[in-house]
């Protein structure tokens, strides 16, 4: 919708500019005639009939419209074939030559058309040297007028492009700053997880218990603990990671979770293999799972069910039933906001968060 509005605004501005330049050309043509022939042409102007006066006015308006259309046509062609930014001097010379010869031939053709339509009521005129010189003065003056109008149009085009480029540069700087800020937040979150005393203490407590009960399971727990830290260290600064790699990380992370909370949570993962090459921001799944575990009860009698699956629209969905805690924990929402912010910089498609019917669902687009 925004692109359509921008296009309409551009078209509207273009039409307005054409009308303004048409008015300048129309009035300027009369000014040229008055400057070159201040008396001879204007004395006859008041002796003609109303029909001839109206005809001459409309014909002059038609001529002005043809010149404006010719100017815009030349600009449009050269903007594609020879933009100002690529070859400014070559563009200036080429445009000037085309417009000079084009306007000259248009003047000849339109002058012949005027004679054929209106005729010469007094028969063939006697043409003297002064008349020829005066005609050339008028032709040259009109060509200069059209070049001046073209220069106004070109100046407006260059200034508009300069403003547009300046706005785009400013927007890119803002987006780059936002990207750096979000990257820093993501890295900080990863570092917090690495040094979070509760996270470390909980996992070490579980590990010590497992080693006493089952050394093999303790070994596997240590391996997965190392995988989680390795993933966080390597990918904390990356913008995107494949879904395949994210699921490998999630598998190690869920191994730790399951051994810590036991049967208090059920994880159902159904991911289409055709989507494994698609990408998403690192630790996205870990943040969603952690968010679900933090805000819901995880009891063996009523386990928390968390579903992770993909859709035909290349979306990754994380959904869980709502099992509210008796003592609700405070939430800053930084994790979800971080994901939303990162997607705003990486894709036109936005994450969708739905909380209804005792179910909390997050949908994020997978990036190709």
XYZ file of C-alpha atoms in Angstrom:
368
model
C 0.000 0.000 0.000
C 2.876 2.326 0.860
C 4.559 1.677 -2.522
C 1.307 2.457 -4.340
C 0.998 5.741 -2.439
C 4.603 6.646 -3.305
C 3.985 5.856 -6.991
C 0.812 7.969 -7.015
C 2.718 10.830 -5.353
C 5.476 10.639 -7.999
C 2.951 10.593 -10.869
C 1.068 13.517 -9.343
C 4.278 15.555 -8.970
C 5.289 14.714 -12.556
C 1.938 15.913 -13.940
C 2.176 19.127 -11.911
C 5.697 19.761 -13.183
C 4.594 19.201 -16.780
C 1.744 21.700 -16.388
C 4.090 24.297 -14.869
C 6.645 23.848 -17.667
C 3.837 23.988 -20.239
C 2.735 27.342 -18.830
C 6.337 28.624 -18.866
C 6.785 27.533 -22.502
C 3.430 28.958 -23.594
C 4.008 32.372 -22.001
C 7.689 32.326 -22.926
C 6.903 31.855 -26.631
C 4.897 35.093 -26.664
C 7.698 36.812 -24.767
C 10.181 35.637 -27.412
C 8.013 37.028 -30.227
C 7.668 40.351 -28.442
C 11.408 40.620 -27.755
C 12.482 39.660 -31.287
C 9.689 41.534 -33.126
C 8.353 44.097 -30.651
C 6.103 45.881 -33.177
C 5.524 44.149 -36.508
C 3.860 40.959 -35.251
C 1.826 42.613 -32.512
C 0.392 45.327 -34.771
C -1.174 42.650 -36.969
C -2.360 40.691 -33.939
C -5.220 43.085 -33.242
C -6.380 43.203 -36.879
C -7.238 39.483 -37.184
C -10.625 37.910 -36.540
C -11.665 36.359 -33.236
C -11.560 32.921 -34.882
C -7.952 33.485 -36.006
C -6.994 34.795 -32.567
C -8.468 31.755 -30.805
C -6.924 29.409 -33.377
C -3.456 30.942 -32.956
C -3.722 30.713 -29.169
C -4.729 27.057 -29.175
C -2.134 26.225 -31.833
C 0.575 27.868 -29.739
C -0.652 25.851 -26.741
C -0.447 22.673 -28.855
C 3.088 23.551 -29.967
C 4.118 24.142 -26.345
C 2.613 20.782 -25.324
C 4.513 19.008 -28.129
C 7.787 20.563 -26.974
C 7.175 19.560 -23.340
C 6.287 16.008 -24.395
C 9.473 15.894 -26.505
C 11.606 17.118 -23.562
C 10.195 14.517 -21.175
C 10.497 11.753 -23.784
C 14.191 12.544 -24.389
C 14.854 12.696 -20.635
C 13.095 9.392 -20.018
C 15.086 7.597 -22.737
C 18.441 9.078 -21.700
C 17.811 8.418 -17.996
C 17.693 4.713 -18.862
C 20.444 4.615 -21.493
C 22.799 7.305 -20.178
C 22.114 8.344 -16.554
C 23.613 11.555 -15.198
C 25.526 9.709 -12.494
C 27.400 7.527 -15.013
C 28.473 9.989 -17.754
C 27.474 13.581 -16.825
C 29.448 15.388 -19.564
C 28.473 12.921 -22.289
C 24.856 13.123 -21.139
C 24.890 16.943 -21.247
C 26.300 17.079 -24.786
C 24.040 14.300 -26.103
C 20.894 15.766 -24.564
C 21.669 19.274 -25.841
C 22.363 18.097 -29.409
C 19.227 15.930 -29.551
C 17.047 18.716 -28.185
C 18.456 21.421 -30.483
C 17.946 19.396 -33.660
C 14.694 17.918 -32.403
C 13.197 21.320 -31.597
C 14.380 22.704 -34.944
C 12.679 19.965 -36.969
C 9.557 20.176 -34.811
C 9.385 23.922 -35.468
C 9.650 23.342 -39.203
C 7.015 20.596 -39.142
C 4.607 22.552 -36.946
C 5.127 25.702 -39.007
C 4.274 23.773 -42.176
C 1.212 22.321 -40.441
C 0.086 25.829 -39.467
C 0.346 27.023 -43.059
C -1.510 23.983 -44.425
C -4.343 24.375 -41.895
C -4.657 28.157 -41.858
C -3.488 29.004 -45.342
C -1.959 32.263 -46.540
C -4.884 34.642 -47.109
C -2.922 37.349 -48.894
C -1.036 34.989 -51.203
C 2.689 34.236 -51.149
C 4.432 36.986 -49.164
C 7.408 38.950 -50.373
C 10.313 37.717 -48.307
C 13.217 40.059 -47.771
C 16.583 39.622 -46.132
C 15.314 41.195 -42.912
C 12.386 38.766 -42.808
C 14.709 35.779 -43.168
C 17.020 37.134 -40.480
C 14.030 37.793 -38.206
C 12.708 34.263 -38.741
C 16.054 32.776 -37.781
C 16.150 34.972 -34.683
C 12.741 33.644 -33.671
C 13.785 30.025 -34.309
C 17.024 30.411 -32.325
C 15.211 32.222 -29.507
C 12.578 29.477 -29.312
C 15.293 26.794 -29.252
C 17.010 28.642 -26.400
C 13.665 28.898 -24.609
C 13.123 25.139 -24.894
C 16.685 24.495 -23.697
C 15.996 26.739 -20.697
C 12.795 24.810 -19.922
C 14.746 21.554 -20.304
C 17.400 22.879 -17.920
C 14.680 23.632 -15.340
C 13.320 20.098 -15.729
C 16.800 18.559 -15.457
C 17.662 20.651 -12.393
C 14.444 19.557 -10.695
C 15.218 15.920 -11.556
C 18.774 16.118 -10.186
C 17.714 17.913 -6.991
C 14.908 15.382 -6.400
C 17.326 12.476 -6.905
C 19.851 14.109 -4.587
C 17.205 14.498 -1.867
C 16.078 10.898 -2.392
C 19.660 9.623 -2.176
C 20.251 11.682 0.982
C 17.103 10.268 2.608
C 18.088 6.713 1.627
C 21.584 7.225 3.026
C 20.111 8.502 6.289
C 17.717 5.544 6.404
C 20.571 3.094 5.780
C 22.563 4.680 8.605
C 19.600 4.354 10.968
C 19.026 0.724 9.959
C 22.747 -0.021 10.352
C 22.706 1.521 13.824
C 19.621 -0.504 14.741
C 21.266 -3.646 13.373
C 24.382 -3.038 15.469
C 22.261 -2.399 18.547
C 20.249 -5.582 18.064
C 23.393 -7.579 17.352
C 24.895 -6.241 20.566
C 21.731 -7.155 22.485
C 21.759 -10.656 20.991
C 25.415 -11.139 21.834
C 24.789 -9.782 25.330
C 21.915 -12.210 25.847
C 24.100 -15.086 24.705
C 26.855 -13.977 27.077
C 24.354 -13.609 29.910
C 23.220 -17.168 29.309
C 26.824 -18.332 29.390
C 27.594 -16.654 32.725
C 24.081 -16.794 34.201
C 24.764 -18.286 37.655
C 21.333 -19.916 37.789
C 21.801 -21.532 34.386
C 25.294 -22.753 35.263
C 24.357 -23.809 38.791
C 21.261 -25.717 37.650
C 23.158 -27.587 34.965
C 26.115 -28.369 37.234
C 23.734 -29.597 39.927
C 22.011 -31.892 37.460
C 25.384 -33.036 36.122
C 26.708 -33.926 39.587
C 23.570 -35.946 40.323
C 23.741 -37.763 36.995
C 27.399 -38.679 37.464
C 26.555 -40.320 40.784
C 23.567 -42.190 39.354
C 24.552 -42.911 35.752
C 28.041 -42.102 34.482
C 27.087 -42.669 30.821
C 24.174 -40.258 31.102
C 26.438 -37.803 32.908
C 28.896 -38.014 30.015
C 26.115 -37.351 27.482
C 24.896 -34.432 29.577
C 28.400 -32.945 29.591
C 28.649 -33.320 25.805
C 25.348 -31.546 25.199
C 26.238 -28.847 27.717
C 29.427 -28.222 25.704
C 27.465 -28.166 22.423
C 25.152 -25.463 23.774
C 28.056 -23.250 24.835
C 29.931 -23.831 21.577
C 26.890 -22.830 19.530
C 26.408 -19.661 21.581
C 30.074 -18.706 21.257
C 30.244 -19.284 17.499
C 26.882 -17.864 16.427
C 26.269 -15.016 18.872
C 27.412 -12.483 16.224
C 25.868 -14.161 13.168
C 22.724 -12.644 11.664
C 21.341 -15.883 10.224
C 21.752 -19.622 10.664
C 20.142 -22.519 8.808
C 17.165 -24.236 10.385
C 19.163 -27.481 10.293
C 21.893 -25.993 12.532
C 19.347 -24.344 14.832
C 17.562 -27.678 15.333
C 20.867 -29.386 16.192
C 21.443 -26.732 18.835
C 17.866 -27.108 20.083
C 18.330 -30.869 20.390
C 21.309 -30.341 22.718
C 19.446 -27.641 24.647
C 16.352 -29.830 25.091
C 18.548 -32.677 26.358
C 19.587 -30.407 29.223
C 16.002 -29.279 29.833
C 14.553 -32.795 29.894
C 17.132 -34.002 32.377
C 16.506 -30.973 34.561
C 12.693 -30.892 34.684
C 12.016 -34.529 33.843
C 8.550 -35.217 32.436
C 7.277 -31.713 33.191
C 7.383 -30.757 29.498
C 6.648 -32.536 26.235
C 8.342 -31.378 23.034
C 6.812 -32.339 19.681
C 8.940 -31.366 16.683
C 7.567 -31.791 13.160
C 9.763 -30.004 10.649
C 9.566 -30.570 6.898
C 12.965 -31.582 5.510
C 12.478 -29.273 2.518
C 12.771 -26.279 4.891
C 16.011 -27.292 6.621
C 18.128 -25.138 4.284
C 16.103 -22.008 5.095
C 17.461 -19.530 7.627
C 16.480 -17.700 10.800
C 18.271 -15.646 13.484
C 20.421 -17.775 15.836
C 18.937 -18.872 19.204
C 15.388 -18.087 18.000
C 14.057 -21.491 19.052
C 15.942 -21.431 22.346
C 14.390 -18.042 23.217
C 10.883 -19.284 22.422
C 11.300 -22.506 24.409
C 12.860 -20.630 27.319
C 9.974 -18.127 27.236
C 7.413 -20.964 27.389
C 9.178 -22.721 30.276
C 9.608 -19.503 32.262
C 5.941 -18.477 32.157
C 4.218 -21.847 32.492
C 3.965 -24.623 35.022
C 6.012 -27.773 34.302
C 4.581 -30.535 36.473
C 4.618 -34.230 35.705
C 0.867 -34.505 36.407
C 0.094 -31.738 33.890
C 3.082 -31.499 31.528
C 3.608 -28.439 29.377
C 3.176 -29.370 25.696
C 5.350 -27.401 23.268
C 4.899 -27.954 19.521
C 7.510 -26.911 16.967
C 6.620 -27.311 13.301
C 6.833 -25.716 9.857
C 4.039 -24.668 7.501
C 3.568 -24.653 3.732
C 4.227 -20.889 3.794
C 7.812 -21.427 4.997
C 6.953 -20.407 8.543
C 8.346 -21.871 11.747
C 5.731 -22.176 14.479
C 6.317 -22.611 18.211
C 3.111 -23.198 20.143
C 2.398 -24.177 23.737
C -0.650 -24.620 25.930
C -1.009 -22.058 28.711
C -0.429 -23.424 32.207
C -0.107 -20.242 34.290
C 2.147 -20.278 37.325
C 0.604 -19.601 40.734
C 3.301 -17.022 41.373
C 3.743 -15.201 38.093
C 7.271 -14.144 37.249
C 7.918 -10.663 35.923
C 8.702 -10.463 32.219
C 10.549 -7.751 30.311
C 9.688 -9.245 26.924
C 13.215 -8.485 25.711
C 13.653 -11.914 24.111
C 10.566 -11.687 21.894
C 11.196 -8.014 21.097
C 14.754 -8.856 20.090
C 13.522 -11.463 17.608
C 10.915 -9.054 16.216
C 13.550 -6.330 15.867
C 16.014 -8.634 14.114
C 13.353 -9.756 11.638
C 12.486 -6.124 10.891
C 16.041 -5.706 9.582
C 16.292 -9.069 7.834
C 12.941 -9.588 6.121
C 9.776 -7.831 4.968
C 7.754 -10.584 6.642
C 7.174 -10.044 10.335
C 6.812 -12.523 13.212
C 3.268 -13.092 14.453
C 2.429 -13.577 18.139
C -0.989 -15.016 19.047
C -2.277 -15.620 22.567
C -5.813 -17.025 22.654
C -7.876 -20.086 23.637
C -5.411 -21.213 26.307
C -2.638 -21.352 23.711
C 0.398 -19.163 23.022
C 1.756 -19.274 19.453
C 4.667 -17.564 17.734
C 5.135 -17.730 13.954
C 8.379 -16.587 12.360
C 9.148 -16.568 8.619
C 12.021 -18.673 7.360
C 14.370 -16.652 5.166
C 15.651 -17.986 1.845
